[in-house]
Coordinates of C-alpha atoms and ligand atoms in Angstrom, one line a residue:
M1 CA 0.0 0.0 0.0
S2 CA 1.5 3.3 -1.0
I3 CA 0.8 6.9 0.0
T4 CA -1.2 8.0 -3.0
S5 CA -1.8 11.6 -4.2
A6 CA -5.4 11.2 -2.9
I7 CA -4.0 10.6 0.6
H8 CA -1.9 13.8 0.4
A9 CA -5.0 15.6 -0.8
E10 CA -7.0 14.4 2.2
R11 CA -4.2 15.5 4.6
R12 CA -4.2 19.0 3.0
Q13 CA -8.0 19.1 3.3
R14 CA -7.8 18.3 7.0
F15 CA -5.0 20.8 7.6
L16 CA -6.9 23.5 5.6
E17 CA -10.0 22.9 7.8
Q18 CA -7.9 23.3 11.0
L19 CA -6.2 26.5 9.8
G20 CA -9.4 28.5 10.2
G21 CA -8.7 31.7 8.3
A22 CA -4.9 31.6 8.5
A23 CA -2.8 31.1 5.3
A24 CA 0.0 28.6 5.7
V25 CA 3.4 28.9 4.1
I26 CA 5.1 25.5 4.2
P27 CA 8.7 25.4 2.7
G28 CA 10.3 22.3 1.3
A29 CA 13.9 21.4 1.9
T30 CA 16.8 22.8 -0.2
L31 CA 20.0 21.0 -1.1
V32 CA 22.7 21.0 1.6
S33 CA 26.4 21.4 0.8
H34 CA 28.6 18.4 1.7
H35 CA 31.8 20.0 0.6
A36 CA 33.0 22.2 -2.2
D37 CA 30.3 21.9 -4.9
C38 CA 29.1 18.5 -3.8
E39 CA 25.8 18.1 -2.1
W40 CA 24.3 15.6 0.3
P41 CA 21.6 13.5 -1.2
F42 CA 18.3 15.4 -1.2
R43 CA 16.0 14.9 1.8
Q44 CA 12.6 16.5 1.6
A45 CA 11.3 18.4 4.7
S46 CA 8.8 16.0 6.4
D47 CA 6.0 18.6 6.9
F48 CA 6.1 19.6 3.3
W49 CA 6.3 15.9 2.1
Y50 CA 3.4 14.9 4.3
L51 CA 1.2 17.5 2.7
T52 CA 2.5 17.4 -0.9
G53 CA 4.4 14.2 -1.8
F54 CA 6.6 16.4 -3.9
D55 CA 10.2 15.4 -3.8
E56 CA 12.2 18.2 -5.4
P57 CA 14.3 20.8 -3.7
D58 CA 13.4 24.5 -3.2
A59 CA 9.6 24.1 -3.4
V60 CA 7.1 26.0 -1.2
A61 CA 3.5 25.1 -0.6
L62 CA 0.8 27.7 0.2
L63 CA -2.4 26.4 1.8
L64 CA -5.0 29.2 1.6
P65 CA -8.3 28.5 3.4
H66 CA -9.4 32.2 2.8
R67 CA -9.4 31.7 -1.0
P68 CA -12.2 30.2 -3.0
E69 CA -12.2 26.5 -4.0
G70 CA -9.7 25.9 -6.7
E71 CA -7.2 28.5 -5.4
R72 CA -6.3 27.0 -2.1
Y73 CA -3.3 24.9 -2.9
I74 CA -0.4 26.7 -4.6
L75 CA 3.0 25.2 -5.3
F76 CA 6.2 27.1 -6.1
V77 CA 8.7 24.8 -7.8
N78 CA 11.8 24.8 -9.9
P79 CA 10.5 25.1 -13.5
R80 CA 11.5 22.7 -16.2
Q81 CA 14.8 23.7 -17.7
P82 CA 16.8 21.4 -20.1
T83 CA 20.2 22.6 -19.1
A84 CA 19.5 22.2 -15.4
E85 CA 17.9 18.8 -16.0
V86 CA 20.8 17.5 -18.0
W87 CA 23.0 18.1 -14.9
H88 CA 20.7 17.3 -12.0
G89 CA 17.9 15.2 -13.5
F90 CA 14.2 15.4 -14.2
R91 CA 11.9 18.1 -12.8
W92 CA 8.1 18.0 -12.7
G93 CA 7.9 21.8 -13.3
C94 CA 4.8 23.9 -12.9
E95 CA 2.8 21.7 -15.3
G96 CA 3.7 18.5 -13.4
A97 CA 2.9 20.2 -10.1
V98 CA -0.6 20.8 -11.2
E99 CA -1.2 17.6 -13.2
H100 CA 0.5 15.0 -10.9
F101 CA 0.6 16.7 -7.4
G102 CA -2.9 18.2 -7.4
A103 CA -1.8 21.9 -7.1
D104 CA -4.6 24.3 -8.0
R105 CA -1.8 26.5 -9.5
A106 CA 1.9 26.3 -9.7
H107 CA 4.5 29.0 -10.3
P108 CA 8.3 29.1 -10.7
R109 CA 10.0 29.3 -7.3
D110 CA 11.7 32.6 -8.2
E111 CA 8.3 34.3 -8.4
L112 CA 7.5 33.6 -4.8
A113 CA 8.6 37.1 -3.5
Q114 CA 6.5 38.9 -6.1
R115 CA 3.4 36.7 -5.8
L116 CA 3.3 35.9 -2.0
P117 CA 1.7 39.3 -0.9
D118 CA -1.3 38.7 -3.2
Y119 CA -1.8 35.2 -2.1
L120 CA -1.7 36.2 1.6
K121 CA -4.1 39.1 1.1
G122 CA -7.3 38.5 3.0
A123 CA -5.9 35.9 5.4
E124 CA -6.7 36.4 9.0
G125 CA -3.3 35.2 10.0
I126 CA -0.2 33.6 8.6
A127 CA 0.9 30.1 9.6
F128 CA 4.6 29.9 9.2
R129 CA 7.4 28.3 11.3
V130 CA 9.9 31.1 12.1
G131 CA 13.5 30.4 12.7
R132 CA 13.9 27.5 10.3
H133 CA 13.8 28.8 6.8
P134 CA 16.2 31.7 6.3
A135 CA 15.5 32.2 2.6
I136 CA 11.7 32.2 3.0
E137 CA 11.2 34.0 6.3
P138 CA 12.1 37.5 5.1
L139 CA 9.6 37.1 2.2
V140 CA 6.8 36.2 4.6
L141 CA 7.7 39.0 7.0
Q142 CA 8.0 41.5 4.2
A143 CA 4.6 40.5 2.8
W144 CA 3.0 40.7 6.3
A145 CA 4.7 44.1 7.0
A146 CA 3.4 45.5 3.7
Q147 CA -0.1 44.3 4.7
L148 CA 0.1 46.0 8.1
D149 CA 1.4 49.3 6.4
Q150 CA -1.6 49.2 4.0
A151 CA -4.2 48.1 6.5
P152 CA -5.5 51.6 7.3
R153 CA -6.4 52.1 3.6
G154 CA -6.8 48.4 2.6
G155 CA -9.1 47.7 5.5
A156 CA -7.5 44.5 6.7
A157 CA -4.3 42.7 7.5
A158 CA -3.3 39.4 8.9
L159 CA -3.4 39.8 12.7
G160 CA -0.7 37.5 13.7
L161 CA 1.9 35.0 12.8
V162 CA 1.1 31.5 14.1
A163 CA 3.1 28.3 14.2
P164 CA 1.6 25.6 12.0
C165 CA 3.4 22.9 14.0
P166 CA 0.8 22.2 16.7
L167 CA -1.9 21.5 14.2
L168 CA 0.2 19.7 11.6
H169 CA 2.2 17.7 14.1
A170 CA -0.9 16.6 16.0
Q171 CA -2.1 15.2 12.6
R172 CA 1.2 13.6 11.9
L173 CA 1.3 12.0 15.3
R174 CA -1.7 9.8 14.5
K175 CA -0.8 7.5 11.7
S176 CA -3.4 6.4 9.2
P177 CA -3.8 2.7 8.2
E178 CA -1.7 3.4 5.1
E179 CA 1.1 5.0 7.1
L180 CA 1.1 2.0 9.5
E181 CA 1.6 -0.2 6.4
R182 CA 4.6 1.8 5.4
L183 CA 6.0 1.7 8.9
R184 CA 5.5 -2.1 8.9
E185 CA 7.5 -2.2 5.6
A186 CA 10.3 -0.1 7.1
A187 CA 10.3 -2.3 10.2
R188 CA 10.4 -5.5 8.0
I189 CA 13.5 -4.4 6.1
S190 CA 15.2 -3.0 9.2
A191 CA 14.5 -6.3 11.1
E192 CA 15.9 -8.4 8.3
A193 CA 19.0 -6.3 8.2
H194 CA 19.6 -6.9 12.0
E195 CA 19.1 -10.7 11.5
L196 CA 21.7 -10.6 8.7
A197 CA 24.1 -8.6 10.8
R198 CA 24.0 -11.1 13.6
Q199 CA 24.8 -13.9 11.2
V200 CA 27.9 -12.3 9.8
A201 CA 29.3 -10.6 13.0
R202 CA 32.4 -12.4 14.4
P203 CA 35.7 -11.4 16.1
G204 CA 38.1 -9.7 13.7
L205 CA 35.6 -8.1 11.4
S206 CA 35.3 -4.3 11.5
E207 CA 32.2 -2.5 12.7
R208 CA 32.2 -1.0 9.2
Q209 CA 31.9 -4.3 7.5
V210 CA 28.8 -5.1 9.6
Q211 CA 27.4 -1.6 8.7
A212 CA 27.9 -2.4 5.0
V213 CA 25.8 -5.7 5.4
I214 CA 23.0 -3.7 7.0
E215 CA 22.9 -0.9 4.6
Q216 CA 23.3 -3.1 1.6
H217 CA 20.2 -4.9 2.7
F218 CA 18.3 -1.5 3.0
M219 CA 19.2 -0.6 -0.5
E220 CA 18.6 -4.0 -2.0
Q221 CA 15.1 -3.9 -0.6
G222 CA 14.5 -0.5 -2.3
A223 CA 14.8 1.8 0.7
R224 CA 16.7 5.1 0.3
G225 CA 19.2 3.9 2.8
P226 CA 19.8 4.4 6.6
A227 CA 17.2 6.6 8.4
Y228 CA 20.1 8.0 10.5
G229 CA 23.8 7.3 10.9
S230 CA 23.9 3.6 11.7
I231 CA 25.5 2.8 15.1
V232 CA 27.6 -0.3 15.0
A233 CA 29.4 -0.3 18.3
G234 CA 31.6 -3.1 19.6
G235 CA 32.3 -3.4 23.3
D236 CA 32.8 -0.1 25.2
N237 CA 31.9 1.9 22.0
A238 CA 28.3 1.0 22.8
C239 CA 28.5 3.3 25.9
V240 CA 28.7 6.3 23.5
L241 CA 25.1 6.8 22.7
H242 CA 25.6 8.4 19.3
Y243 CA 28.7 6.4 18.2
T244 CA 28.9 6.5 14.4
A245 CA 32.6 6.2 13.7
N246 CA 32.1 2.5 13.2
N247 CA 35.8 1.9 12.6
A248 CA 36.9 -0.5 15.3
R249 CA 37.5 -4.2 15.1
L250 CA 35.1 -6.6 16.8
Q251 CA 36.7 -8.2 19.8
D252 CA 36.2 -11.7 21.1
G253 CA 34.3 -11.5 24.4
D254 CA 32.7 -8.1 23.6
L255 CA 29.1 -7.3 22.9
L256 CA 28.0 -5.7 19.6
L257 CA 25.3 -3.0 19.8
I258 CA 23.7 -2.2 16.5
D259 CA 21.2 0.7 16.2
A260 CA 20.1 0.9 12.6
G261 CA 16.9 1.3 10.6
C262 CA 16.0 2.1 7.0
S263 CA 14.3 5.0 5.5
L264 CA 11.8 4.1 2.7
Q265 CA 11.5 6.0 -0.6
D266 CA 8.5 7.8 1.0
Y267 CA 10.6 8.6 4.1
Y268 CA 8.9 6.3 6.6
N269 CA 11.5 5.0 9.0
G270 CA 12.5 2.0 11.0
D271 CA 14.6 2.3 14.2
I272 CA 15.9 -0.9 15.8
T273 CA 18.6 -1.7 18.3
R274 CA 19.9 -5.1 19.1
T275 CA 22.9 -6.2 21.2
F276 CA 24.5 -9.6 21.1
P277 CA 27.8 -11.3 22.0
I278 CA 30.3 -11.2 19.1
N279 CA 31.6 -14.7 19.8
G280 CA 28.1 -16.1 20.3
R281 CA 28.2 -16.6 24.1
F282 CA 27.3 -14.0 26.8
S283 CA 29.7 -13.7 29.7
A284 CA 28.0 -13.9 33.1
E285 CA 27.9 -10.1 33.5
Q286 CA 26.8 -9.5 30.0
R287 CA 24.0 -12.1 30.5
E288 CA 22.9 -10.5 33.8
L289 CA 22.6 -7.0 32.2
Y290 CA 21.1 -8.2 28.9
T291 CA 18.4 -10.1 30.8
L292 CA 17.7 -7.1 32.9
V293 CA 17.4 -4.7 29.9
L294 CA 15.2 -7.3 28.1
R295 CA 12.9 -7.6 31.1
A296 CA 12.7 -3.8 31.3
Q297 CA 11.9 -3.5 27.6
E298 CA 9.2 -6.2 27.7
A299 CA 7.6 -4.7 30.8
A300 CA 7.6 -1.3 29.1
I301 CA 6.0 -2.7 25.9
A302 CA 3.4 -4.5 28.0
V303 CA 2.0 -1.1 29.2
V304 CA 1.7 0.4 25.7
A305 CA -2.1 0.7 25.2
P306 CA -4.6 3.5 24.7
G307 CA -4.6 5.7 27.8
A308 CA -1.1 5.1 28.9
S309 CA 1.6 7.6 27.9
A310 CA 5.3 7.8 26.9
E311 CA 5.8 8.7 30.5
T312 CA 4.3 5.5 31.9
V313 CA 6.3 3.5 29.3
H314 CA 9.5 5.2 30.5
G315 CA 8.6 4.9 34.2
T316 CA 7.9 1.2 33.8
A317 CA 11.3 0.5 32.1
L318 CA 13.1 2.6 34.6
R319 CA 11.6 0.9 37.6
V320 CA 12.6 -2.5 36.3
L321 CA 16.2 -1.3 35.5
V322 CA 16.7 0.4 38.9
E323 CA 15.4 -2.6 40.9
G324 CA 17.6 -4.9 38.9
L325 CA 20.7 -2.8 39.3
V326 CA 20.1 -2.7 43.1
E327 CA 19.9 -6.5 43.1
L328 CA 23.1 -6.7 41.1
G329 CA 24.9 -4.3 43.5
L330 CA 25.4 -1.7 40.9
L331 CA 23.1 0.7 42.7
R332 CA 22.5 1.0 46.4
G333 CA 19.3 2.2 48.1
D334 CA 15.6 2.2 47.8
P335 CA 14.6 2.1 44.1
E336 CA 12.0 4.8 44.4
G337 CA 14.4 7.2 46.1
L338 CA 17.1 6.4 43.5
I339 CA 14.7 7.2 40.7
E340 CA 13.6 10.5 42.5
Q341 CA 17.3 11.5 42.9
G342 CA 18.3 10.4 39.4
A343 CA 21.1 8.4 41.0
Y344 CA 20.9 5.9 38.1
R345 CA 21.8 8.3 35.4
H346 CA 25.5 7.3 35.2
L347 CA 24.1 3.9 33.9
Y348 CA 21.0 4.9 32.1
M349 CA 21.0 8.5 30.8
H350 CA 18.3 8.6 28.1
R351 CA 14.6 8.3 27.9
T352 CA 12.9 5.1 26.9
G353 CA 11.6 6.1 23.5
H354 CA 10.2 8.6 21.1
W355 CA 7.5 9.0 18.4
L356 CA 8.4 7.4 15.1
G357 CA 7.2 8.3 11.6
L358 CA 8.5 10.5 8.7
D359 CA 11.1 11.7 11.2
V360 CA 13.0 9.1 13.2
H361 CA 12.4 11.3 16.3
D362 CA 9.0 12.1 15.0
V363 CA 6.9 15.2 15.7
G364 CA 4.1 15.5 18.2
A365 CA 3.9 16.6 21.8
Y366 CA 4.8 14.3 24.7
R367 CA 3.2 16.6 27.2
L368 CA 0.5 19.3 26.9
G369 CA 1.3 21.6 29.9
E370 CA 1.4 19.3 32.9
R371 CA -0.5 16.5 31.3
P372 CA 1.3 13.7 29.5
V373 CA -0.2 13.0 26.1
A374 CA -2.3 9.8 26.3
L375 CA -1.5 7.1 23.8
E376 CA -4.1 6.5 21.1
P377 CA -4.5 3.8 18.4
G378 CA -2.3 4.9 15.4
M379 CA 0.5 6.4 17.4
V380 CA 3.8 4.8 16.9
L381 CA 6.7 4.9 19.4
T382 CA 10.0 3.2 20.0
V383 CA 10.7 1.4 23.3
E384 CA 14.4 1.4 23.9
P385 CA 15.8 1.0 27.4
G386 CA 19.5 0.4 27.8
L387 CA 22.4 0.2 30.3
Y388 CA 25.8 1.7 29.7
V389 CA 28.6 0.8 32.1
S390 CA 31.7 2.9 31.7
D391 CA 33.9 5.5 33.4
R392 CA 32.6 8.4 31.4
L393 CA 30.2 9.8 34.0
P394 CA 31.1 10.0 37.7
V395 CA 29.4 7.6 40.1
P396 CA 27.0 9.7 42.2
E397 CA 27.9 10.2 45.9
G398 CA 26.7 7.3 48.0
Q399 CA 26.6 4.9 45.1
P400 CA 28.9 1.9 44.8
A401 CA 32.1 2.1 42.7
I402 CA 31.8 -0.1 39.6
A403 CA 33.8 -3.3 39.5
A404 CA 36.0 -3.8 36.4
R405 CA 34.1 -6.9 35.3
W406 CA 31.1 -4.8 34.5
K407 CA 32.9 -2.1 32.5
G408 CA 32.6 -1.8 28.8
I409 CA 29.2 -3.3 28.6
G410 CA 26.7 -1.2 26.7
I411 CA 23.3 -2.7 25.9
R412 CA 20.2 -1.3 24.3
I413 CA 17.1 -3.1 23.0
E414 CA 14.8 -1.1 20.8
D415 CA 11.6 -2.0 19.0
D416 CA 9.0 0.1 17.1
V417 CA 5.6 -0.3 18.6
A418 CA 2.2 0.8 17.2
V419 CA -0.6 1.5 19.7
T420 CA -3.7 -0.5 18.8
A421 CA -7.2 -0.5 20.2
Q422 CA -6.3 -3.7 22.1
G423 CA -2.8 -2.6 23.2
A424 CA 0.2 -2.7 21.0
E425 CA 1.7 -4.2 17.8
I426 CA 5.4 -4.7 17.8
L427 CA 6.3 -3.8 14.2
T428 CA 9.9 -5.0 14.6
A429 CA 9.1 -8.4 16.2
A430 CA 11.0 -10.2 13.3
A431 CA 14.2 -9.0 14.8
L432 CA 14.8 -11.6 17.5
K433 CA 15.9 -10.6 21.0
S434 CA 15.7 -13.5 23.4
V435 CA 18.9 -14.6 25.1
A436 CA 18.8 -17.9 23.3
A437 CA 18.5 -16.2 19.9
M438 CA 21.4 -13.9 20.6
E439 CA 23.7 -16.8 21.3
R440 CA 24.9 -19.5 18.9
Ligands
LIG1 N1 18.5 5.8 16.5 C1 18.2 6.9 17.3 C2 17.4 6.5 18.4 O1 17.3 5.4 18.7 O2 16.7 7.3 18.9
LIG2 MN1 15.1 5.4 18.7
LIG3 MN1 17.6 3.7 17.5

């Protein structure tokens, strides 16, 4: 099931209805310099993609609820141009933007400054995210300033600049059945890649060779590639949460932590972490900590259901981890007090998960004021507790020094979980995680 242009149209319709009388200006992404005159592969802006499905750089979408039907969706795009296309590839141009992407009208991108004031005329407000789009922001502010200057004679001007994010991101937070299908596909490919990685990993191989196996599978399966910098971290490297150097040799006796997921052509993402012994057998300490993280993760997944929250998921995992660490002698004291004081943070320093969708750390609020956002069917989150035993952070006062036999053990187990009416669907269940499956 793919995300069709009809689905993008429905999303725009819903967004238009929520905008009230405010006109929205939603910029797409531009190309980003890698070095000299080479650019990174193009990555469309997720808000723009969600509403348009248009995958070219430099585009801008206007959604204009104050205009009559047939003038509410305007795209500014790079026009067709043989010399540009011979260097950089096909463009849909203005004609394609109307015919294939449902725009009511499309204009060349370099006409935005000149046309924007007219399109914004009559809007009660302007929905635009300030601080993110340095090329577009001055055009929006100038158009608004001109309206305010002319208001005494023109009779009206937009009253304020509002952020489109709360509306749009609340919409993106709740995934449609088609989006859940795409996330299942991203999860399938990502899980297969983890299974392949575990089959090839052995002492003497480099982290990079394992990364190659994972990313080769992503591309063979038609994904764009990794959704984020793949983390392939042997031994103590796993205690660096965002380790992406991936240039060490895998050592006999160490664990290997792999945090990798693919990004599909339509940008839906997988995000999986697995940790296993490189030589196929856990040491006693590795087994103790792995079993503990797995128990925490399974307990946290078990509370995912409508009405729970990301907070309760985190709290559940944290409770299991802290109790287990006390039993193992790595923490000392009453678990509740340790949690209150944060006395576990030298061993577990991140939250237990995040929303997942078109962004890996997807949009959507976790709290509204004091109140945690309640989980609803269609929301998708990761559940990813871990433990990282190293000397990088000081042991809090009153807590036991860490014996050498525990050090250099970094473990995280991460699944992608969709909230369902009954509870939860683990999208990434095909990536195995039992102790038995991690050994050979
Ligand atoms: N791979 C990034 C994360 O797990 O949040
Ligand atoms: Mn994650
Ligand atoms: Mn991850």
